[in-house]
Short mmCIF file of C-alpha atoms and ligand atoms in Angstrom, two decimals:
data_model
loop_
_atom_site.label_atom_id
_atom_site.label_comp_id
_atom_site.label_asym_id
_atom_site.label_seq_id
_atom_site.Cartn_x
_atom_site.Cartn_y
_atom_site.Cartn_z
CA MET A 1 114.49 118.30 85.62
CA GLU A 2 113.35 114.83 86.71
CA LYS A 3 112.81 112.11 84.16
CA THR A 4 110.35 109.28 84.61
CA GLY A 5 111.34 106.08 82.91
CA PRO A 6 112.45 103.76 81.61
CA SER A 7 109.81 103.57 78.93
CA SER A 8 109.61 102.49 75.34
CA THR A 9 107.18 103.45 72.65
CA GLN A 10 105.01 100.58 71.46
CA GLY A 11 104.02 101.69 68.01
CA ALA A 12 103.79 105.48 68.03
CA THR A 13 101.41 106.86 65.41
CA PHE A 14 103.19 110.23 65.32
CA LEU A 15 106.97 110.68 65.47
CA VAL A 16 109.37 113.55 65.25
CA VAL A 17 112.90 112.54 64.27
CA ALA A 18 115.52 115.24 64.89
CA ASN A 19 119.22 115.33 65.64
CA ARG A 20 118.43 117.03 68.95
CA LEU A 21 116.08 115.87 71.64
CA PRO A 22 114.19 118.65 73.45
CA VAL A 23 116.50 118.08 76.44
CA ASP A 24 120.26 117.55 76.75
CA ARG A 25 121.72 115.16 79.29
CA ILE A 26 124.39 116.85 81.36
CA VAL A 27 126.53 115.69 84.26
CA ARG A 28 126.88 118.37 86.93
CA GLU A 29 130.16 119.05 88.78
CA ASP A 30 128.97 116.97 91.77
CA GLY A 31 128.46 114.00 89.41
CA GLU A 32 124.64 114.25 89.42
CA VAL A 33 122.91 113.74 86.09
CA ASP A 34 120.58 116.52 85.00
CA TRP A 35 118.56 117.46 81.91
CA LYS A 36 118.59 120.88 80.35
CA THR A 37 116.52 122.41 77.53
CA ALA A 38 118.47 121.94 74.29
CA PRO A 39 119.54 125.07 72.40
CA GLY A 40 118.11 126.44 69.16
CA GLY A 41 114.97 127.28 67.27
CA LEU A 42 114.06 123.71 66.30
CA VAL A 43 113.41 122.73 69.91
CA THR A 44 111.57 126.00 70.68
CA ALA A 45 109.25 125.37 67.73
CA LEU A 46 108.63 121.63 68.03
CA GLU A 47 108.23 121.24 71.79
CA PRO A 48 104.71 122.70 71.88
CA VAL A 49 103.74 120.60 68.85
CA MET A 50 104.81 117.41 70.63
CA LYS A 51 103.19 118.45 73.89
CA GLN A 52 99.91 118.92 72.07
CA ARG A 53 100.02 115.83 69.84
CA GLY A 54 101.90 113.26 71.92
CA GLY A 55 103.81 110.41 70.25
CA ALA A 56 107.56 109.90 70.18
CA TRP A 57 110.57 112.16 69.65
CA VAL A 58 113.60 110.30 68.32
CA GLY A 59 116.89 112.18 68.72
CA TRP A 60 120.33 112.49 70.27
CA HIS A 61 120.55 113.48 73.94
CA GLY A 62 123.60 115.72 73.48
CA ALA A 63 126.20 113.59 75.34
CA PRO A 64 128.71 111.38 73.47
CA ASP A 65 129.38 107.71 74.25
CA GLU A 66 126.30 107.28 76.44
CA LYS A 67 123.35 104.99 75.98
CA VAL A 68 120.15 106.27 77.55
CA GLU A 69 116.84 104.42 77.89
CA ALA A 70 113.61 105.86 76.50
CA PHE A 71 111.61 107.98 78.96
CA GLU A 72 108.42 109.98 79.24
CA HIS A 73 108.62 113.77 79.00
CA ASP A 74 105.77 116.29 78.91
CA GLY A 75 103.24 113.79 77.61
CA TYR A 76 105.29 112.12 74.90
CA THR A 77 108.04 109.52 74.71
CA VAL A 78 111.66 110.47 74.22
CA GLU A 79 113.71 107.89 72.30
CA PRO A 80 117.43 108.68 72.66
CA VAL A 81 119.78 107.68 69.82
CA PRO A 82 123.41 107.24 70.97
CA LEU A 83 126.39 108.83 69.20
CA SER A 84 130.00 107.92 69.85
CA ALA A 85 132.55 110.68 70.45
CA GLN A 86 133.95 110.04 66.97
CA GLU A 87 130.49 110.33 65.42
CA VAL A 88 129.93 113.60 67.23
CA GLU A 89 133.16 114.82 65.68
CA GLU A 90 132.52 113.57 62.15
CA TYR A 91 128.74 113.55 61.70
CA TYR A 92 127.67 116.45 63.97
CA GLU A 93 130.61 118.88 64.21
CA GLY A 94 132.03 117.82 60.85
CA PHE A 95 129.55 117.09 58.07
CA SER A 96 126.51 118.77 59.68
CA ASN A 97 128.16 121.88 61.06
CA ALA A 98 131.37 122.44 59.09
CA THR A 99 130.10 121.23 55.67
CA LEU A 100 126.32 121.62 55.35
CA TRP A 101 125.76 124.52 57.77
CA PRO A 102 128.09 127.00 56.00
CA LEU A 103 127.17 125.71 52.52
CA TYR A 104 123.44 126.18 53.17
CA HIS A 105 124.02 129.67 54.65
CA ASP A 106 125.39 131.33 51.52
CA ALA A 107 128.88 129.94 52.30
CA VAL A 108 129.44 132.82 54.76
CA ALA A 109 132.16 130.53 56.16
CA PHE A 110 134.14 128.12 54.00
CA PRO A 111 132.47 124.66 53.77
CA GLU A 112 134.88 121.77 54.30
CA TYR A 113 134.50 118.51 52.37
CA HIS A 114 135.84 115.28 53.90
CA ARG A 115 134.83 111.81 52.74
CA GLU A 116 135.05 110.27 56.23
CA TRP A 117 132.64 112.92 57.52
CA PHE A 118 130.09 111.92 54.91
CA ASP A 119 130.59 108.22 55.74
CA ALA A 120 129.76 109.00 59.36
CA TYR A 121 126.75 111.08 58.26
CA GLN A 122 125.40 108.08 56.34
CA ARG A 123 125.95 105.68 59.23
CA VAL A 124 124.28 107.96 61.75
CA ASN A 125 121.36 108.72 59.41
CA GLN A 126 120.88 104.95 58.99
CA ARG A 127 120.79 104.57 62.78
CA PHE A 128 118.13 107.28 63.14
CA ALA A 129 116.09 105.67 60.35
CA GLU A 130 116.32 102.25 62.01
CA ARG A 131 115.24 103.61 65.38
CA ALA A 132 112.28 105.43 63.81
CA ALA A 133 111.34 102.24 61.92
CA GLU A 134 111.35 100.26 65.19
CA VAL A 135 109.23 102.77 67.05
CA ALA A 136 106.61 103.67 64.40
CA ALA A 137 103.20 101.97 64.32
CA ASP A 138 101.73 100.70 61.04
CA GLY A 139 100.97 103.61 58.73
CA ALA A 140 102.37 106.15 61.24
CA THR A 141 103.29 109.71 60.35
CA VAL A 142 107.00 110.35 60.73
CA TRP A 143 108.27 113.91 60.58
CA VAL A 144 112.02 114.10 59.98
CA GLN A 145 113.72 117.41 60.81
CA ASP A 146 116.58 119.46 59.45
CA TYR A 147 119.88 119.25 57.64
CA GLN A 148 121.51 116.72 59.95
CA LEU A 149 119.10 113.99 58.76
CA GLN A 150 118.57 114.51 55.03
CA LEU A 151 119.23 110.86 54.14
CA VAL A 152 116.68 109.55 56.64
CA PRO A 153 113.53 109.92 54.47
CA ARG A 154 114.79 107.53 51.81
CA MET A 155 116.35 105.12 54.29
CA LEU A 156 113.11 105.03 56.24
CA ARG A 157 111.00 104.49 53.14
CA GLU A 158 113.17 101.49 52.27
CA LEU A 159 112.68 100.04 55.74
CA ARG A 160 109.01 100.97 56.18
CA PRO A 161 107.11 101.73 52.95
CA ASP A 162 103.86 101.93 54.92
CA LEU A 163 104.81 105.20 56.66
CA ASN A 164 103.78 108.76 55.83
CA ILE A 165 107.11 110.52 55.70
CA GLY A 166 107.48 114.29 55.99
CA PHE A 167 110.70 116.29 56.11
CA PHE A 168 111.18 119.90 57.17
CA LEU A 169 114.36 121.90 56.61
CA HIS A 170 114.77 124.60 59.27
CA ILE A 171 117.62 126.38 57.49
CA PRO A 172 117.82 127.85 53.95
CA PHE A 173 118.13 125.48 50.99
CA PRO A 174 120.87 126.90 48.78
CA PRO A 175 120.68 127.79 45.09
CA LEU A 176 121.95 125.35 42.49
CA GLU A 177 125.18 127.30 41.97
CA LEU A 178 126.21 126.66 45.60
CA PHE A 179 124.67 123.24 46.23
CA GLN A 180 126.53 121.81 43.25
CA GLN A 181 129.81 122.13 45.12
CA LEU A 182 128.76 119.28 47.38
CA PRO A 183 130.49 116.05 46.29
CA TRP A 184 127.52 114.07 47.68
CA ARG A 185 124.80 116.24 46.12
CA ARG A 186 122.99 113.34 44.46
CA GLN A 187 122.79 111.31 47.65
CA ILE A 188 121.35 114.26 49.55
CA LEU A 189 118.71 114.90 46.88
CA GLU A 190 117.77 111.21 46.72
CA GLY A 191 117.63 111.12 50.51
CA LEU A 192 115.12 113.99 50.64
CA LEU A 193 113.12 112.53 47.77
CA GLY A 194 112.27 109.58 50.01
CA ALA A 195 109.74 111.87 51.73
CA ASP A 196 106.14 112.35 50.63
CA LEU A 197 106.35 116.02 51.54
CA VAL A 198 109.46 118.17 51.91
CA GLY A 199 108.91 121.54 53.62
CA PHE A 200 111.13 124.60 53.35
CA GLN A 201 111.03 127.93 55.16
CA MET A 202 110.75 129.93 51.93
CA PRO A 203 109.35 129.35 48.43
CA GLY A 204 112.91 129.97 47.18
CA GLY A 205 114.04 126.84 49.04
CA SER A 206 111.46 124.60 47.40
CA SER A 207 112.15 125.99 43.94
CA ASN A 208 115.92 125.56 44.44
CA PHE A 209 115.29 121.96 45.46
CA LEU A 210 113.02 121.12 42.50
CA ARG A 211 115.42 122.80 40.08
CA LEU A 212 118.24 120.62 41.41
CA VAL A 213 116.12 117.47 41.21
CA ARG A 214 115.39 118.28 37.55
CA ARG A 215 119.08 118.93 36.80
CA ARG A 216 120.81 116.31 38.91
CA THR A 217 118.51 113.27 39.04
CA GLU A 218 116.51 111.27 36.52
CA HIS A 219 113.17 111.95 38.26
CA LYS A 220 110.52 113.93 36.47
CA VAL A 221 109.42 117.21 38.05
CA GLU A 222 105.86 118.48 37.59
CA ARG A 223 104.79 121.77 39.17
CA ASP A 224 105.51 121.40 42.93
CA ARG A 225 106.47 117.73 42.94
CA ALA A 226 108.96 115.12 41.77
CA ILE A 227 107.73 111.75 40.47
CA VAL A 228 110.12 109.28 42.06
CA LYS A 229 110.31 105.93 40.29
CA ARG A 230 112.12 103.44 42.46
CA ASN A 231 110.62 100.26 43.99
CA GLY A 232 107.22 101.31 42.67
CA HIS A 233 106.72 105.05 42.57
CA HIS A 234 105.69 107.91 44.78
CA GLU A 235 105.36 111.65 44.52
CA CYS A 236 107.53 113.94 46.59
CA VAL A 237 105.85 117.32 47.01
CA ALA A 238 108.01 120.36 47.88
CA ARG A 239 106.44 123.47 49.43
CA ALA A 240 107.17 126.37 51.75
CA TYR A 241 105.93 126.43 55.36
CA PRO A 242 107.37 129.41 57.25
CA ILE A 243 107.82 128.26 60.83
CA SER A 244 106.68 130.17 63.92
CA ILE A 245 106.47 130.04 67.72
CA ASP A 246 103.85 129.31 70.34
CA SER A 247 102.93 133.01 70.31
CA LYS A 248 100.36 132.86 73.08
CA SER A 249 102.55 131.05 75.55
CA PHE A 250 105.35 133.59 74.95
CA SER A 251 103.00 136.53 75.42
CA ASP A 252 101.41 134.96 78.51
CA LEU A 253 104.87 134.42 79.96
CA ALA A 254 105.81 138.05 79.30
CA GLN A 255 102.60 139.20 81.00
CA SER A 256 103.09 137.16 84.16
CA GLU A 257 103.81 138.97 87.42
CA GLU A 258 107.08 137.01 87.81
CA THR A 259 108.38 138.18 84.44
CA LYS A 260 107.38 141.77 85.12
CA ALA A 261 109.22 141.62 88.46
CA GLU A 262 112.25 140.14 86.72
CA ALA A 263 112.14 142.96 84.16
CA GLU A 264 112.05 145.54 86.98
CA ALA A 265 115.07 143.93 88.63
CA LEU A 266 116.97 143.85 85.34
CA LEU A 267 116.17 147.50 84.68
CA GLU A 268 117.56 148.34 88.09
CA GLU A 269 120.69 146.29 87.39
CA LEU A 270 121.22 148.14 84.13
CA GLY A 271 120.94 151.49 85.92
CA HIS A 272 117.61 152.61 84.40
CA PRO A 273 118.93 153.65 80.98
CA SER A 274 116.61 155.68 78.78
CA MET A 275 116.95 153.16 75.97
CA ILE A 276 117.71 149.42 75.84
CA VAL A 277 118.90 147.91 72.57
CA LEU A 278 118.81 144.10 72.65
CA GLY A 279 120.36 141.18 70.77
CA VAL A 280 119.55 137.52 71.58
CA ASP A 281 121.29 134.80 69.58
CA ARG A 282 122.99 131.46 69.51
CA LEU A 283 126.67 132.39 69.15
CA ASP A 284 126.86 131.59 65.45
CA TYR A 285 128.73 133.33 62.62
CA THR A 286 125.52 133.37 60.54
CA LYS A 287 123.89 135.74 63.06
CA GLY A 288 125.93 138.77 61.96
CA LEU A 289 127.23 139.53 65.45
CA ARG A 290 130.57 140.96 64.35
CA GLN A 291 128.82 143.47 62.10
CA ARG A 292 126.15 144.30 64.70
CA VAL A 293 128.63 144.95 67.51
CA ARG A 294 130.78 147.04 65.19
CA ALA A 295 127.76 149.13 64.12
CA MET A 296 126.70 149.75 67.73
CA GLY A 297 130.31 150.53 68.72
CA GLU A 298 130.54 153.19 66.00
CA LEU A 299 127.19 154.74 66.99
CA PHE A 300 128.45 155.05 70.58
CA ALA A 301 131.87 156.35 69.52
CA GLU A 302 130.34 158.95 67.19
CA GLY A 303 128.05 160.17 69.96
CA LYS A 304 124.90 159.29 68.00
CA LEU A 305 123.94 157.09 70.90
CA ASN A 306 124.87 158.35 74.33
CA PRO A 307 126.63 155.55 76.28
CA ASP A 308 125.45 157.02 79.60
CA ASP A 309 121.85 156.79 78.49
CA VAL A 310 121.67 153.86 76.13
CA VAL A 311 122.71 150.29 76.79
CA PHE A 312 123.26 147.55 74.23
CA LEU A 313 122.45 144.23 75.92
CA GLN A 314 123.66 141.27 73.88
CA VAL A 315 123.18 137.71 75.11
CA ALA A 316 124.60 134.80 73.14
CA THR A 317 124.03 131.21 74.05
CA PRO A 318 127.14 128.99 73.65
CA SER A 319 126.97 126.80 70.56
CA ARG A 320 129.10 124.15 68.75
CA GLU A 321 132.09 125.21 70.77
CA ARG A 322 134.50 122.62 69.38
CA VAL A 323 134.08 123.77 65.77
CA ASP A 324 136.91 126.14 64.72
CA GLU A 325 134.75 128.90 63.21
CA TYR A 326 132.72 129.10 66.42
CA ARG A 327 135.84 129.33 68.60
CA LYS A 328 137.14 132.09 66.40
CA LEU A 329 133.83 133.94 66.61
CA ARG A 330 133.78 133.71 70.39
CA ASP A 331 137.27 135.23 70.63
CA ASP A 332 136.43 137.95 68.09
CA ILE A 333 133.31 139.04 69.94
CA ASP A 334 135.07 139.02 73.33
CA LEU A 335 137.81 141.19 71.85
CA LEU A 336 135.49 143.56 70.02
CA VAL A 337 133.19 144.12 73.00
CA GLY A 338 136.17 144.57 75.34
CA ARG A 339 137.76 147.09 73.00
CA ILE A 340 134.58 149.16 72.59
CA ASN A 341 133.78 149.11 76.30
CA SER A 342 137.30 150.20 77.22
CA GLN A 343 137.22 153.12 74.81
CA VAL A 344 133.67 154.44 75.02
CA GLY A 345 131.68 155.78 77.97
CA GLY A 346 132.42 156.67 81.57
CA VAL A 347 133.61 154.55 84.49
CA GLY A 348 130.17 153.18 85.38
CA ARG A 349 128.15 150.60 83.49
CA PRO A 350 129.73 149.77 80.10
CA PRO A 351 127.76 150.66 76.95
CA ILE A 352 127.72 147.03 75.83
CA VAL A 353 126.57 144.47 78.36
CA TYR A 354 127.53 141.13 76.82
CA ARG A 355 126.74 137.73 78.33
CA HIS A 356 127.94 134.52 76.70
CA GLN A 357 125.32 132.45 78.51
CA SER A 358 122.08 130.62 78.13
CA PHE A 359 119.18 132.16 80.07
CA PRO A 360 115.85 130.70 81.17
CA ARG A 361 112.97 131.61 78.90
CA SER A 362 111.41 133.82 81.58
CA THR A 363 114.59 135.95 81.67
CA LEU A 364 114.54 136.28 77.89
CA ALA A 365 110.89 137.32 78.10
CA ALA A 366 111.86 140.02 80.64
CA MET A 367 114.56 141.26 78.25
CA TYR A 368 112.11 141.35 75.32
CA LEU A 369 109.67 143.26 77.48
CA LEU A 370 112.29 145.92 78.21
CA ALA A 371 113.88 146.25 74.78
CA ASP A 372 113.11 149.52 73.01
CA VAL A 373 115.01 148.35 69.95
CA MET A 374 115.52 144.68 69.06
CA LEU A 375 118.38 143.86 66.69
CA VAL A 376 117.99 140.70 64.58
CA THR A 377 120.63 141.07 61.90
CA PRO A 378 121.78 137.68 60.56
CA LEU A 379 123.88 137.37 57.40
CA ARG A 380 121.57 134.50 56.49
CA ASP A 381 118.93 132.66 58.55
CA GLY A 382 116.25 130.09 57.72
CA MET A 383 113.65 131.98 59.79
CA ASN A 384 114.98 133.47 63.05
CA LEU A 385 112.46 132.82 65.79
CA VAL A 386 114.00 135.41 68.10
CA ALA A 387 112.36 138.14 65.97
CA LYS A 388 108.97 136.51 66.52
CA GLU A 389 109.62 135.96 70.24
CA TYR A 390 110.30 139.69 70.65
CA LEU A 391 107.04 140.57 68.92
CA ALA A 392 105.04 138.13 71.02
CA CYS A 393 106.57 139.35 74.28
CA HIS A 394 107.03 143.08 73.85
CA THR A 395 103.95 144.79 75.20
CA GLY A 396 105.42 148.28 75.49
CA ARG A 397 103.58 150.16 72.78
CA ASP A 398 106.55 151.60 70.94
CA GLY A 399 109.21 148.94 70.57
CA ALA A 400 111.05 148.57 67.26
CA LEU A 401 112.35 145.54 65.41
CA VAL A 402 115.45 145.98 63.24
CA LEU A 403 115.53 142.97 60.94
CA SER A 404 117.96 141.66 58.34
CA GLU A 405 116.70 141.22 54.79
CA PHE A 406 118.53 137.89 54.87
CA ALA A 407 116.42 136.36 57.65
CA GLY A 408 113.53 134.17 56.53
CA ALA A 409 111.33 136.21 58.88
CA ALA A 410 111.81 139.28 56.66
CA ARG A 411 109.33 137.88 54.16
CA GLU A 412 106.49 137.97 56.71
CA LEU A 413 107.60 140.81 58.98
CA ARG A 414 107.62 143.53 56.39
CA GLN A 415 106.90 146.38 58.81
CA ALA A 416 110.24 145.89 60.56
CA TYR A 417 113.11 148.36 60.04
CA MET A 418 114.94 146.40 57.36
CA VAL A 419 118.73 146.24 57.08
CA ASN A 420 121.39 144.74 54.88
CA PRO A 421 123.87 143.55 57.54
CA TYR A 422 126.75 143.72 55.06
CA ASP A 423 126.20 147.48 54.75
CA LEU A 424 127.53 148.90 58.02
CA ASP A 425 126.50 152.51 57.35
CA GLY A 426 123.05 151.39 56.19
CA MET A 427 122.69 149.31 59.34
CA LYS A 428 123.69 152.26 61.54
CA GLU A 429 121.11 154.42 59.80
CA ALA A 430 118.37 151.84 60.28
CA ILE A 431 119.23 151.44 63.98
CA MET A 432 119.03 155.22 64.40
CA HIS A 433 115.79 155.33 62.46
CA ALA A 434 114.30 152.69 64.77
CA ALA A 435 115.68 154.45 67.87
CA THR A 436 114.41 157.91 66.96
CA ASP A 437 111.28 157.30 64.90
CA THR A 438 108.05 158.95 66.03
CA THR A 439 105.98 157.12 68.59
CA GLN A 440 103.11 157.04 66.14
CA ASN A 441 105.18 155.32 63.45
CA LYS A 442 106.62 152.80 65.87
CA ARG A 443 103.20 151.90 67.20
CA ARG A 444 101.76 151.47 63.73
CA ARG A 445 104.56 149.13 62.68
CA LEU A 446 104.54 147.18 65.93
CA ARG A 447 100.78 146.66 65.85
CA SER A 448 100.88 145.08 62.42
CA LEU A 449 103.95 142.94 63.25
CA LYS A 450 102.43 141.66 66.48
CA LYS A 451 99.23 140.75 64.66
CA GLN A 452 101.21 138.73 62.11
CA VAL A 453 102.92 136.70 64.83
CA ALA A 454 99.77 136.21 66.90
CA GLU A 455 97.79 134.95 63.91
CA ASN A 456 100.47 132.69 62.44
CA ASP A 457 101.64 130.56 65.29
CA ILE A 458 103.32 127.20 65.55
CA SER A 459 100.13 125.16 65.70
CA LYS A 460 98.95 126.68 62.43
CA TRP A 461 102.31 125.79 60.88
CA ALA A 462 102.18 122.19 62.13
CA ASP A 463 98.52 121.79 61.07
CA ARG A 464 99.26 123.05 57.54
CA PHE A 465 102.24 120.77 57.10
CA LEU A 466 100.65 117.68 58.60
CA SER A 467 97.38 118.06 56.76
CA ASP A 468 99.27 118.38 53.45
CA LEU A 469 101.26 115.31 54.43
CA ASP A 470 98.04 113.42 55.09
CA ASP A 471 96.80 114.42 51.64
CA HIS A 472 99.96 113.37 49.83
CA GLY A 473 101.31 110.58 52.01
CA GLN A 474 101.36 106.85 51.55
CA SER A 475 98.02 105.13 51.79
CA PRO A 476 98.26 101.61 53.24
CA ASP A 477 97.10 100.25 49.86
CA LYS A 478 99.89 102.02 48.03
CA ALA A 479 102.36 100.66 50.57
CA LYS A 480 101.23 97.08 49.93
CA ALA A 481 101.69 97.60 46.20
CA LEU A 482 105.32 98.57 46.85
CA GLY A 483 106.06 95.20 48.37
CA ASP A 484 109.29 94.22 50.07
CA ASN A 485 112.37 96.43 49.71
CA SER A 486 116.04 96.04 50.30
CA PRO A 487 117.22 98.13 53.29
CA SER A 488 120.77 98.76 52.10
CA LEU A 489 121.28 102.38 51.15
CA ILE A 490 124.87 103.17 51.98
CA PHE A 491 126.40 104.89 48.94
CA THR A 492 130.05 104.29 48.27
CA ASP A 493 130.89 106.63 45.40
CA GLY A 494 130.78 110.43 45.16
CA GLU A 495 128.06 110.76 42.49
P1 LIG B 1 118.62 129.05 65.63
O1 LIG B 1 117.61 127.99 65.38
O2 LIG B 1 119.61 129.20 64.54
O3 LIG B 1 119.30 128.91 66.95
P2 LIG B 1 116.41 130.95 66.12
O4 LIG B 1 116.42 132.43 66.29
O5 LIG B 1 115.36 130.44 65.20
O6 LIG B 1 117.87 130.50 65.67
O7 LIG B 1 116.17 130.26 67.53
C1 LIG B 1 117.02 130.52 68.62
C2 LIG B 1 116.34 130.03 69.89
O8 LIG B 1 117.32 130.01 70.91
C3 LIG B 1 115.23 130.94 70.35
O9 LIG B 1 114.14 130.19 70.83
C4 LIG B 1 115.88 131.78 71.46
O10 LIG B 1 114.99 132.18 72.48
C5 LIG B 1 116.90 130.81 72.00
N1 LIG B 1 118.06 131.57 72.54
C6 LIG B 1 118.87 132.40 71.88
N2 LIG B 1 119.79 132.95 72.69
C7 LIG B 1 119.54 132.44 73.91
C8 LIG B 1 120.17 132.61 75.19
N3 LIG B 1 121.22 133.40 75.36
N4 LIG B 1 119.65 131.90 76.22
C9 LIG B 1 118.60 131.07 76.04
N5 LIG B 1 117.98 130.88 74.86
C10 LIG B 1 118.45 131.55 73.80
O1 LIG B 2 117.72 124.89 62.58
C1 LIG B 2 118.58 125.44 63.47
C2 LIG B 2 119.38 124.46 64.27
O2 LIG B 2 120.50 124.12 63.59
C3 LIG B 2 118.73 123.18 64.70
O3 LIG B 2 118.75 122.13 63.80
C4 LIG B 2 119.55 122.89 65.89
O4 LIG B 2 118.96 121.99 66.76
C5 LIG B 2 119.72 124.26 66.51
O5 LIG B 2 119.84 125.12 65.43
C6 LIG B 2 120.88 124.39 67.48
O6 LIG B 2 122.07 123.86 67.01
P1 LIG B 2 122.75 122.57 67.66
O7 LIG B 2 121.71 121.50 67.71
O8 LIG B 2 123.89 122.27 66.76
O9 LIG B 2 123.17 123.00 69.04
#
């Protein structure tokens, strides 16, 4: 991937601010610098929005201790924010991914609380806010993304009261009973309240947030908004905006001759099984992989699925590999898959084909095209875009989506075969139901699911959010009335 540059945004009127940039800077073995698509649903969702709207994307380029100049990419400007190796450890791997990530996902792993991690989180959030403040034109719209940057809205408002500030949380927002564990709960709430509009995946997220604001801050809450009185006053509206994908571009990709040829080759490689069961995930403990592999292993061992005829293809893109829980998960899955494959089936192709790798989107599309049964079984997930990608890509008329009740997508994709991933027997039954249901039933469900995804795509999501932000955001007059503000927002105490 070639980058044109250097470049610098002179007053962007639209900005996305996210921990990740759409591309990661990597140094290949021969010392050459290259850029690679960054992992995760946030990038999948926001890339087409930026391509369409232009503007600037402020974020980290994925490599520690490196300063990179701004550059042009796909019709918008990329503004890299540097992180030191220690900040990566404390802000990204620590507070973001070993404190907030497990806490916000039902505490399915134990959240760790360390004061120095939060200090780093504040410092890095301040840096992102400062960069956004430098780059934004007068009265610009700034859209801050996800749990890594929850302090940015308030910091940015202090620096630039003229901006329209939106925030979207891509992961679940936890209930009061869990969130209250966080020693820095008030700072996080005040950080988010700096936005004019805070978006959540589910209505439950916005009501959890408003309930916490009522309980834990002095701001008044009325219906779907908090009245924030500080340096003048503004209203912070909280609503749900279930995110989606660029459905058409996924389905066009799946329909291309290249993808069809790739699917043929893959089918050949897998030995033309009569059924392909597929899992596609970031290797994350929230995705329910241990439970899923165990369920499939038992179905093979019990002979309910014939290992000579059925293949379970699971691909998992490497993720957060220096965080302990992720290392443990990687070892567990390697062990579990190895054990099942050594015990079940003949001497040919193993029943579980597992690849701990990232694949190009066209290869994923080929896999979606082939999958008779798609397993999306997280223990908890903000949305889970993989479920929607399958529906956009799968054109075979009788595919089946097995979906966890604990994925945000379950609220919209009601015709899926629903499972509780904590209930192993229930999950096995649902997988068998999906695998053996009548063609007529499968087609009926799939038709309605595909329609949902085609009609509710990423541009609709972005339009809804941004038009609400326009309605509720700062008018230039209001901004003037707020006057000059002090930029210092570093908290020193716990509450
Ligand atoms: P999250 O945001 O937690 O990673 P999502 O399901 O919303 O979860 O998004 C995951 C994104 O990562 C999807 O766009 C999916 O296509 C992509 N992805 C998952 N596994 C792989 C893989 N093995 N190779 C390449 N991309 C992957
Ligand atoms: O919302 C899901 C998310 O956490 C994004 O914020 C993130 O960019 C993506 O998953 C992948 O994780 P990471 O950026 O830590 O590799």
